CSV table of C-alpha atoms in Angstrom, one decimal:
chain,number,residue,atom,x,y,z
A,1,MET,CA,52.1,5.7,128.9
A,2,GLY,CA,50.6,3.6,126.1
A,3,SER,CA,53.0,1.0,126.1
A,4,LEU,CA,53.0,0.7,129.9
A,5,GLY,CA,50.0,0.1,129.9
A,6,ARG,CA,50.7,-2.4,127.1
A,7,ASP,CA,53.3,-3.8,128.8
A,8,THR,CA,51.0,-4.1,131.6
A,9,ALA,CA,48.0,-5.6,130.2
A,10,VAL,CA,50.4,-8.7,128.8
A,11,ALA,CA,52.1,-9.5,132.2
A,12,ALA,CA,48.6,-9.7,133.4
A,13,GLN,CA,47.5,-12.2,130.6
A,14,SER,CA,51.0,-14.4,131.2
A,15,PRO,CA,50.0,-18.0,130.6
A,16,THR,CA,52.1,-18.8,133.8
A,17,THR,CA,51.0,-16.6,135.9
A,18,ASP,CA,47.3,-17.6,135.1
A,19,ILE,CA,47.7,-21.2,135.6
A,20,LEU,CA,49.2,-20.4,139.1
A,21,THR,CA,46.8,-18.2,139.9
A,22,LEU,CA,43.8,-20.6,138.8
A,23,VAL,CA,45.7,-23.5,141.1
A,24,ASN,CA,45.6,-21.3,143.8
A,25,ALA,CA,41.6,-20.4,143.6
A,26,LEU,CA,41.4,-24.5,143.4
A,27,ARG,CA,42.8,-24.5,146.6
A,28,ALA,CA,41.3,-21.9,148.1
A,29,SER,CA,38.2,-23.7,147.2
A,30,TYR,CA,39.2,-26.6,149.5
A,31,GLY,CA,40.5,-24.1,152.5
A,32,LEU,CA,44.2,-24.7,151.6
A,33,PRO,CA,46.8,-21.6,151.3
A,34,PRO,CA,48.3,-20.6,147.7
A,35,PHE,CA,51.3,-21.8,146.5
A,36,GLU,CA,54.2,-19.7,147.0
A,37,TYR,CA,55.8,-18.7,143.9
A,38,ASN,CA,59.2,-19.8,143.5
A,39,PRO,CA,61.7,-19.2,140.7
A,40,THR,CA,64.0,-21.9,140.4
A,41,LEU,CA,60.6,-24.1,140.2
A,42,ALA,CA,60.1,-21.8,137.3
A,43,VAL,CA,62.8,-22.5,135.6
A,44,ALA,CA,62.9,-26.4,136.1
A,45,ALA,CA,58.9,-25.9,134.8
A,46,GLN,CA,60.4,-24.1,132.2
A,47,ASN,CA,62.9,-26.3,130.7
A,48,HIS,CA,60.8,-29.3,130.4
A,49,ALA,CA,57.8,-27.4,128.7
A,50,ASN,CA,60.3,-26.1,126.5
A,51,TRP,CA,61.3,-29.8,125.8
A,52,MET,CA,57.9,-31.0,125.6
A,53,SER,CA,57.1,-28.2,122.6
A,54,GLN,CA,60.0,-29.3,120.7
A,55,THR,CA,59.5,-33.2,121.0
A,56,ALA,CA,55.4,-33.2,120.7
A,57,VAL,CA,56.1,-35.7,123.8
A,58,TYR,CA,53.8,-36.0,126.5
A,59,SER,CA,56.0,-37.6,129.5
A,60,HIS,CA,57.4,-36.6,132.6
A,61,THR,CA,60.7,-38.3,131.6
A,62,GLY,CA,62.5,-35.7,129.7
A,63,ALA,CA,65.8,-35.1,127.9
A,64,GLY,CA,68.5,-37.4,129.1
A,65,GLY,CA,65.7,-39.5,131.0
A,66,SER,CA,65.3,-36.9,133.7
A,67,THR,CA,62.4,-36.9,136.0
A,68,PRO,CA,60.7,-34.5,137.4
A,69,GLN,CA,63.0,-34.2,141.1
A,70,THR,CA,66.3,-34.3,139.4
A,71,ARG,CA,65.4,-31.5,136.7
A,72,ALA,CA,64.4,-29.5,139.9
A,73,ASN,CA,67.7,-30.4,141.7
A,74,ALA,CA,69.8,-29.9,138.4
A,75,ALA,CA,67.7,-26.5,138.8
A,76,GLY,CA,69.4,-25.7,142.1
A,77,TYR,CA,66.0,-26.6,144.3
A,78,PRO,CA,66.8,-27.7,147.4
A,79,GLY,CA,63.7,-29.9,148.3
A,80,TYR,CA,61.2,-32.6,146.6
A,81,VAL,CA,58.7,-31.9,144.2
A,82,SER,CA,55.9,-33.3,141.9
A,83,GLU,CA,54.7,-32.4,138.6
A,84,ASN,CA,51.7,-31.9,136.1
A,85,ILE,CA,52.0,-31.4,132.4
A,86,VAL,CA,49.5,-30.7,129.8
A,87,GLY,CA,48.9,-29.6,126.2
A,88,GLY,CA,46.7,-29.3,123.6
A,89,THR,CA,46.1,-27.0,120.2
A,90,LYS,CA,44.8,-23.8,121.3
A,91,LEU,CA,44.4,-25.1,125.2
A,92,THR,CA,44.0,-22.3,127.5
A,93,PRO,CA,45.4,-21.9,131.3
A,94,GLN,CA,41.8,-22.5,132.5
A,95,GLN,CA,41.5,-25.6,130.2
A,96,GLY,CA,44.8,-26.9,131.2
A,97,VAL,CA,43.9,-26.7,134.9
A,98,THR,CA,40.4,-28.3,134.7
A,99,TRP,CA,42.4,-31.3,132.9
A,100,TRP,CA,44.2,-31.7,135.5
A,101,ARG,CA,41.1,-31.2,138.0
A,102,ASN,CA,39.6,-34.2,135.8
A,103,SER,CA,42.7,-36.5,136.4
A,104,ALA,CA,43.0,-38.2,139.9
A,105,VAL,CA,46.9,-38.0,140.1
A,106,HIS,CA,47.2,-34.4,138.7
A,107,PHE,CA,44.5,-33.2,141.0
A,108,ASN,CA,46.5,-34.9,144.3
A,109,THR,CA,49.4,-32.5,143.0
A,110,MET,CA,47.3,-29.2,143.3
A,111,ILE,CA,46.0,-29.8,146.4
A,112,SER,CA,48.6,-31.4,148.0
A,113,THR,CA,49.5,-30.3,151.4
A,114,ARG,CA,53.1,-32.0,150.9
A,115,TYR,CA,54.1,-29.1,149.0
A,116,THR,CA,54.1,-25.1,149.7
A,117,GLN,CA,55.9,-23.9,146.5
A,118,ALA,CA,55.4,-23.8,142.7
A,119,GLY,CA,56.6,-22.2,139.6
A,120,VAL,CA,55.0,-22.6,136.5
A,121,GLY,CA,56.5,-23.2,132.7
A,122,PHE,CA,54.8,-22.7,129.0
A,123,ALA,CA,55.9,-23.1,125.6
A,124,GLN,CA,54.7,-23.3,122.2
A,125,GLY,CA,55.4,-25.5,119.2
A,126,HIS,CA,54.2,-28.2,116.6
A,127,ASP,CA,50.8,-26.2,117.2
A,128,GLN,CA,50.4,-26.6,120.4
A,129,ASN,CA,50.5,-24.9,124.0
A,130,PHE,CA,52.1,-26.6,126.7
A,131,TYR,CA,52.0,-26.1,130.3
A,132,VAL,CA,53.9,-27.6,133.4
A,133,LEU,CA,53.1,-27.2,137.2
A,134,VAL,CA,56.0,-27.8,139.6
A,135,VAL,CA,55.4,-28.1,143.1
A,136,GLY,CA,58.0,-28.5,145.7
A,137,GLN,CA,58.7,-28.3,149.9
A,138,PRO,CA,62.2,-26.8,150.7
A,139,ASP,CA,64.4,-29.3,152.6
A,140,ASP,CA,67.2,-28.0,154.5
A,141,ALA,CA,68.9,-32.0,154.1
A,142,PRO,CA,70.2,-33.5,150.6
A,143,VAL,CA,67.5,-34.6,148.5
A,144,ALA,CA,67.5,-38.5,148.4
A,145,THR,CA,65.9,-38.8,145.0
A,146,THR,CA,65.7,-43.0,145.6
A,147,ASP,CA,63.2,-42.8,147.7
A,148,ARG,CA,60.9,-40.2,146.7
A,149,GLN,CA,57.0,-41.3,146.4
A,150,GLU,CA,57.1,-39.2,143.0
A,151,GLU,CA,59.9,-41.1,141.6
A,152,VAL,CA,57.8,-44.1,141.4
A,153,ALA,CA,54.6,-42.7,139.5
A,154,TYR,CA,57.6,-42.1,136.4
A,155,ALA,CA,59.2,-45.3,137.1
A,156,ASN,CA,57.6,-47.5,134.7
A,157,ILE,CA,57.6,-45.1,132.1
A,158,PRO,CA,60.1,-45.8,129.4
A,159,PHE,CA,63.4,-43.4,128.3
A,160,PHE,CA,61.8,-43.2,124.7
A,161,VAL,CA,58.7,-42.2,124.2
A,162,GLU,CA,56.6,-41.4,120.8
A,163,PRO,CA,55.0,-38.1,119.8
A,164,ILE,CA,51.3,-38.7,120.3
A,165,GLU,CA,50.2,-37.9,116.6
A,166,VAL,CA,46.6,-37.0,116.9
A,167,SER,CA,44.4,-39.3,114.3
A,168,PRO,CA,42.0,-37.8,111.9
A,169,PRO,CA,38.3,-38.4,112.1
A,170,ARG,CA,37.0,-41.5,110.2
A,171,GLU,CA,33.9,-41.6,107.7
A,172,ASP,CA,31.6,-42.2,110.5
A,173,GLY,CA,32.8,-39.1,112.3
A,174,SER,CA,34.7,-41.5,115.0
A,175,ILE,CA,38.2,-41.1,116.4
A,176,TRP,CA,40.5,-43.5,116.6
A,177,HIS,CA,43.8,-43.5,118.4
A,178,THR,CA,46.7,-46.6,118.1
A,179,VAL,CA,48.9,-46.5,121.3
A,180,GLY,CA,52.3,-45.8,120.7
A,181,GLU,CA,55.7,-46.5,122.7
A,182,GLY,CA,55.4,-44.8,125.8
A,183,HIS,CA,52.3,-43.6,125.7
A,184,THR,CA,49.8,-43.5,129.0
A,185,LEU,CA,46.2,-43.2,129.0
A,186,TRP,CA,46.7,-39.6,130.6
A,187,ALA,CA,48.9,-38.4,128.1
A,188,ILE,CA,46.2,-39.4,125.2
A,189,ALA,CA,43.7,-37.9,126.7
A,190,ALA,CA,45.1,-34.7,127.1
A,191,ARG,CA,46.2,-34.4,123.7
A,192,TYR,CA,43.6,-35.3,122.4
A,193,GLU,CA,42.0,-32.6,124.9
A,194,VAL,CA,38.9,-35.2,126.1
A,195,SER,CA,38.4,-36.4,130.1
A,196,ILE,CA,40.5,-39.7,130.8
A,197,ALA,CA,37.0,-41.4,131.8
A,198,ASP,CA,35.6,-40.9,128.5
A,199,ILE,CA,38.4,-43.0,127.1
A,200,MET,CA,38.2,-45.5,130.1
A,201,LEU,CA,34.0,-45.5,129.3
A,202,TYR,CA,34.2,-45.4,125.5
A,203,ASN,CA,36.6,-48.5,125.8
A,204,ASN,CA,35.4,-50.5,129.0
A,205,LEU,CA,38.6,-49.7,130.9
A,206,THR,CA,38.8,-49.5,134.3
A,207,GLU,CA,41.4,-47.8,136.6
A,208,ASP,CA,43.5,-51.3,136.5
A,209,SER,CA,43.7,-51.6,133.0
A,210,THR,CA,46.9,-51.5,131.3
A,211,ILE,CA,47.4,-50.3,127.4
A,212,GLN,CA,50.1,-51.6,124.9
A,213,PRO,CA,51.5,-50.3,122.4
A,214,GLY,CA,49.3,-51.1,118.9
A,215,ASP,CA,45.9,-51.3,120.8
A,216,GLU,CA,43.6,-49.0,119.5
A,217,LEU,CA,41.7,-46.6,121.5
A,218,LEU,CA,38.4,-44.9,120.7
A,219,ILE,CA,38.6,-41.6,121.3
A,220,ARG,CA,35.5,-39.8,120.0
A,221,LEU,CA,31.8,-41.7,119.2
A,222,ALA,CA,30.9,-42.0,115.8
A,223,GLU,CA,28.3,-39.5,114.9
A,224,GLY,CA,25.1,-40.6,116.2
A,225,GLN,CA,26.6,-43.9,117.9
A,226,GLU,CA,24.9,-44.1,121.3
A,227,PRO,CA,27.3,-44.0,124.3
A,228,PRO,CA,27.8,-46.8,127.0
A,229,PRO,CA,25.6,-47.3,129.7
A,230,THR,CA,27.7,-45.1,133.0
A,231,PRO,CA,28.9,-47.8,134.7
A,232,THR,CA,28.4,-48.5,138.3
A,233,PRO,CA,30.9,-46.3,140.3
A,234,PRO,CA,33.7,-48.3,141.5
A,235,ALA,CA,33.2,-49.2,145.4
A,236,THR,CA,37.3,-49.2,146.0
A,237,HIS,CA,40.1,-47.2,145.2
A,238,LYS,CA,43.7,-48.0,144.4
A,239,VAL,CA,46.2,-46.2,146.0
A,240,GLN,CA,48.2,-44.7,143.6
A,241,PRO,CA,51.8,-43.4,145.0
A,242,GLY,CA,51.4,-39.8,146.4
A,243,ASP,CA,47.7,-40.5,147.3
A,244,SER,CA,46.6,-40.0,150.8
A,245,ALA,CA,43.2,-40.7,152.7
A,246,TRP,CA,42.4,-36.5,152.5
A,247,THR,CA,43.4,-36.4,148.5
A,248,ILE,CA,41.3,-39.8,147.8
A,249,ALA,CA,38.4,-38.5,149.9
A,250,ALA,CA,38.5,-35.2,148.0
A,251,TRP,CA,38.3,-36.9,144.5
A,252,TYR,CA,35.3,-39.0,145.3
A,253,ASN,CA,33.6,-36.0,146.9
A,254,LEU,CA,33.5,-38.0,150.4
A,255,ASP,CA,34.1,-36.5,154.0
A,256,LEU,CA,37.3,-37.7,155.3
A,257,GLY,CA,35.5,-38.7,158.4
A,258,GLU,CA,33.5,-40.9,156.4
A,259,LEU,CA,36.5,-42.4,154.2
A,260,LEU,CA,37.9,-43.5,157.8
A,261,TRP,CA,35.0,-45.1,158.8
A,262,LEU,CA,34.3,-47.2,155.7
A,263,ASN,CA,38.0,-48.4,156.3
A,264,ASN,CA,38.6,-48.6,160.2
A,265,MET,CA,41.5,-46.6,159.9
A,266,GLN,CA,42.8,-43.7,162.1
A,267,ILE,CA,44.1,-40.3,160.5
A,268,ASP,CA,48.1,-41.1,160.8
A,269,ASP,CA,47.7,-44.8,159.1
A,270,THR,CA,49.7,-44.5,155.9
A,271,LEU,CA,48.5,-45.8,152.3
A,272,GLN,CA,50.7,-48.0,150.2
A,273,PRO,CA,50.6,-48.1,146.5
A,274,GLY,CA,48.6,-51.0,145.1
A,275,GLU,CA,46.5,-51.3,148.7
A,276,GLU,CA,42.5,-51.0,148.2
A,277,VAL,CA,40.7,-48.4,150.1
A,278,LYS,CA,36.6,-48.7,150.1
A,279,ILE,CA,34.7,-45.8,149.2
A,280,ARG,CA,31.1,-46.9,149.5
A,281,LEU,CA,29.4,-49.7,150.5
A,282,LEU,CA,27.9,-52.6,148.0
A,283,PRO,CA,24.0,-53.0,147.9
A,284,GLY,CA,23.3,-55.0,151.5
A,285,GLU,CA,26.7,-54.7,152.5
A,286,GLU,CA,26.5,-54.5,156.4
A,287,PRO,CA,28.6,-51.1,157.5
A,288,PRO,CA,31.3,-51.5,160.2
A,289,PRO,CA,31.0,-50.2,163.4
A,290,THR,CA,30.7,-46.9,164.2
A,291,PRO,CA,34.5,-45.9,165.8
A,292,THR,CA,35.4,-45.1,168.8
A,293,PRO,CA,36.0,-40.7,167.8
A,294,GLN,CA,39.5,-39.5,167.9
A,295,LEU,CA,40.5,-36.9,170.4
A,296,ALA,CA,43.5,-36.1,169.9
A,297,HIS,CA,46.6,-36.0,167.4
A,298,ILE,CA,50.1,-36.8,168.2
A,299,VAL,CA,52.7,-34.7,166.7
A,300,GLN,CA,54.9,-36.1,163.9
A,301,SER,CA,57.9,-35.1,162.0
A,302,GLY,CA,56.9,-32.4,160.0
A,303,ASP,CA,53.9,-31.7,160.9
A,304,THR,CA,52.6,-27.9,161.1
A,305,LEU,CA,49.8,-26.6,162.8
A,306,TRP,CA,47.8,-25.6,159.8
A,307,ALA,CA,48.2,-29.1,158.5
A,308,ILE,CA,47.1,-30.6,161.2
A,309,ALA,CA,43.8,-28.7,161.5
A,310,LEU,CA,43.3,-29.2,157.4
A,311,ARG,CA,43.5,-32.9,158.2
A,312,TYR,CA,41.4,-33.3,160.8
A,313,GLY,CA,38.3,-31.0,159.2
A,314,LEU,CA,39.4,-28.0,161.5
A,315,SER,CA,39.9,-24.1,160.8
A,316,LEU,CA,43.4,-23.1,162.3
A,317,ASP,CA,41.8,-20.8,164.9
A,318,GLN,CA,39.5,-24.0,166.4
A,319,LEU,CA,43.0,-26.1,166.6
A,320,LEU,CA,44.7,-23.0,168.3
A,321,THR,CA,41.8,-22.8,170.5
A,322,TYR,CA,41.4,-26.5,171.7
A,323,ASN,CA,45.1,-26.2,172.8
A,324,ASN,CA,45.3,-22.9,174.5
A,325,ILE,CA,47.9,-21.5,171.8
A,326,THR,CA,49.0,-19.3,169.2
A,327,GLU,CA,50.4,-19.4,165.9
A,328,SER,CA,54.1,-18.8,167.5
A,329,ASN,CA,54.3,-21.9,169.4
A,330,LEU,CA,56.5,-24.3,168.1
A,331,LEU,CA,55.0,-28.4,167.8
A,332,ALA,CA,57.6,-30.8,169.5
A,333,VAL,CA,57.3,-34.3,167.9
A,334,GLY,CA,55.2,-36.3,170.4
A,335,GLN,CA,53.2,-33.6,171.6
A,336,GLU,CA,49.8,-34.2,172.1
A,337,LEU,CA,46.6,-31.9,170.2
A,338,LEU,CA,43.4,-31.4,170.8
A,339,ILE,CA,41.4,-32.1,167.5
A,340,VAL,CA,37.6,-31.9,169.4
A,341,PRO,CA,36.6,-29.2,171.8
A,342,PRO,CA,37.9,-29.8,175.3
A,343,THR,CA,35.5,-31.2,177.7
A,344,PRO,CA,34.5,-27.8,179.7
A,345,LEU,CA,35.5,-27.8,183.4
A,346,PRO,CA,32.7,-27.6,185.3
A,347,THR,CA,31.9,-24.0,186.6
A,348,PRO,CA,32.9,-24.2,190.4
A,349,THR,CA,29.1,-23.5,191.9
A,350,SER,CA,29.1,-21.2,194.6
A,351,GLU,CA,28.8,-22.5,198.4
A,352,PRO,CA,25.6,-21.0,200.1
A,353,THR,CA,26.9,-18.0,202.5
A,354,LEU,CA,26.2,-19.0,205.7
A,355,THR,CA,24.8,-16.2,207.6
A,356,MET,CA,25.6,-16.8,211.2
A,357,THR,CA,22.7,-15.4,213.4
A,358,PRO,CA,23.7,-14.9,217.1
A,359,GLU,CA,22.0,-16.9,219.4
A,360,ALA,CA,19.2,-15.1,221.2
A,361,THR,CA,20.4,-13.7,224.8
A,362,ALA,CA,17.8,-15.1,227.4
A,363,VAL,CA,16.6,-11.8,228.7
A,364,PRO,CA,15.3,-12.2,232.2
A,365,THR,CA,11.1,-11.9,231.3
A,366,ILE,CA,9.8,-9.4,234.0
A,367,PRO,CA,6.6,-10.4,234.8
A,368,ALA,CA,4.1,-7.8,234.9
A,369,PRO,CA,2.3,-6.7,237.7
A,370,PRO,CA,-0.9,-8.5,238.5
A,371,THR,CA,-4.1,-6.4,237.7
A,372,PHE,CA,-6.4,-5.7,240.8
A,373,THR,CA,-9.7,-5.2,241.0
A,374,PRO,CA,-10.4,-2.8,243.2
A,375,GLN,CA,-12.6,-4.5,246.3
A,376,PRO,CA,-15.1,-2.2,248.7
A,377,THR,CA,-13.8,-1.5,252.1
A,378,PRO,CA,-15.2,-3.9,254.2
A,379,VAL,CA,-18.1,-2.1,256.5
A,380,ALA,CA,-18.2,-3.7,260.3
A,381,LEU,CA,-22.0,-4.1,260.2
A,382,ALA,CA,-21.8,-5.1,264.1
A,383,ALA,CA,-19.4,-3.9,266.6
A,384,ASN,CA,-19.0,-7.2,267.4
A,385,VAL,CA,-17.7,-8.6,264.1
A,386,PRO,CA,-13.7,-8.9,264.5
A,387,THR,CA,-11.6,-7.5,260.9
A,388,PRO,CA,-10.1,-10.6,259.7
A,389,THR,CA,-6.5,-10.9,260.5
A,390,PRO,CA,-4.5,-11.8,257.1
A,391,SER,CA,-3.2,-15.0,257.3
A,392,ALA,CA,1.1,-15.8,256.0
A,393,ASP,CA,-0.1,-16.7,252.5
A,394,SER,CA,-2.4,-13.9,251.6
A,395,SER,CA,-0.5,-10.9,253.2
A,396,GLY,CA,1.5,-10.2,249.6
A,397,GLU,CA,-1.6,-10.0,248.0
A,398,ASP,CA,-3.6,-7.8,250.2
A,399,LEU,CA,-0.5,-5.5,250.5
A,400,GLY,CA,-0.7,-5.2,246.5
A,401,GLN,CA,-4.7,-4.5,247.1
A,402,ILE,CA,-3.8,-1.7,249.4
A,403,ILE,CA,-1.3,0.0,247.2
A,404,GLY,CA,-4.0,-0.2,244.6
A,405,ILE,CA,-6.3,1.5,246.3
A,406,GLY,CA,-4.0,4.6,247.4
A,407,ALA,CA,-3.0,4.9,244.1
A,408,MET,CA,-6.6,5.1,242.8
A,409,ALA,CA,-7.3,7.6,246.0
A,410,LEU,CA,-4.4,10.0,245.2
A,411,ALA,CA,-5.6,10.1,241.1
A,412,LEU,CA,-8.7,11.4,242.3
A,413,GLY,CA,-7.8,13.7,244.4
A,414,LEU,CA,-5.6,15.2,242.1
A,415,VAL,CA,-8.6,15.5,239.6
A,416,LEU,CA,-10.8,17.1,242.2
A,417,ILE,CA,-8.1,19.7,242.8
A,418,ALA,CA,-7.3,20.6,239.3
A,419,GLY,CA,-11.4,20.6,238.7
A,420,ILE,CA,-11.2,23.1,241.7
A,421,GLY,CA,-8.6,25.0,240.1
A,422,PHE,CA,-10.0,25.5,236.7
A,423,VAL,CA,-13.5,26.7,238.1
A,424,PHE,CA,-11.7,29.5,239.7
A,425,TRP,CA,-9.6,30.4,236.8
A,426,ARG,CA,-13.1,31.0,234.9
A,427,ARG,CA,-14.4,32.8,237.6
A,428,GLU,CA,-11.3,35.4,237.2
């Protein structure tokens, strides 16, 4: 059991495993999915790490003039690749990934959305630890190595590269390096385990500067020497092979939308190596007009739902919701996908319910019988006074009066009879 525990501990501390874990943690911090481990890429990475450890040469050009692409193809990988290398005395995986993080071209490789798989190699030699990260994207078609952008990055590296020997400190404590054949700024920085930014600052270099064999570079300041003032941040970035708007924005801590706005660009615009991209406004410079927001993305060959969501700063769930689709939906070239919330359709307003009130049926109004005031029966005061004869006009009214008087007389008679009956009942 003790042996098993030791084996597990050794496996957990494998430098290659640690490198891939750290790189995937960096990707996760940017909302990117992890690289999938690929054993074929690991073979290509290990072969180059072995070569570097044997030669002490920091270069992407390897044995026989090989490049990252040709090494991956030779190992049997059917796709296109990119590569990061780093080395140093007692260099740990964390230090190696940190160095890559501080180098724009290597940082771009780690956060690239073009690649989905990775393999790592590790070797020791010349008292140094060498790490190689190879990332790739499978391709069903034969790999055309001549037109890959990554090849351009290594095309200017000569086949012969002198090993980078670390110079000892001078009497004042400063360290200077004499540039050799094939030495690059990033390789020198990696060998001395310092940042490229420091070397550029100490030697007044810019991204456009070139170094030649025989040049001397200040690597470490003398004891007590004040560093030069930090230069004003650049206003532009010169596009390097493999750069994209997204990786440039990430490198300069810009929002992708801000970078596109500064350069009057659309997300689908292609950047060419050597092109200058504005990354900040100069003092007093007029800002560009606010662009009309892009509402949709036209699917291009090779697009995936996840990559599209990342490109526009969306979560995958947001992209799926905006377009009413699921992860299983297949994309077609030319398909239009919304990248902003769709304009909500107006909620149908319920029409007021009309209550049909039936028309009132005309009910004939029956006039109430007229109220008659009883009139006293006329008493003939004299025998010779004639009783008036009703006229034709008043005959109806007189008839009503007669009926009313009769009804009253009848009611009085009934009351009188009831009273007499009550009296007799009490007497008995």
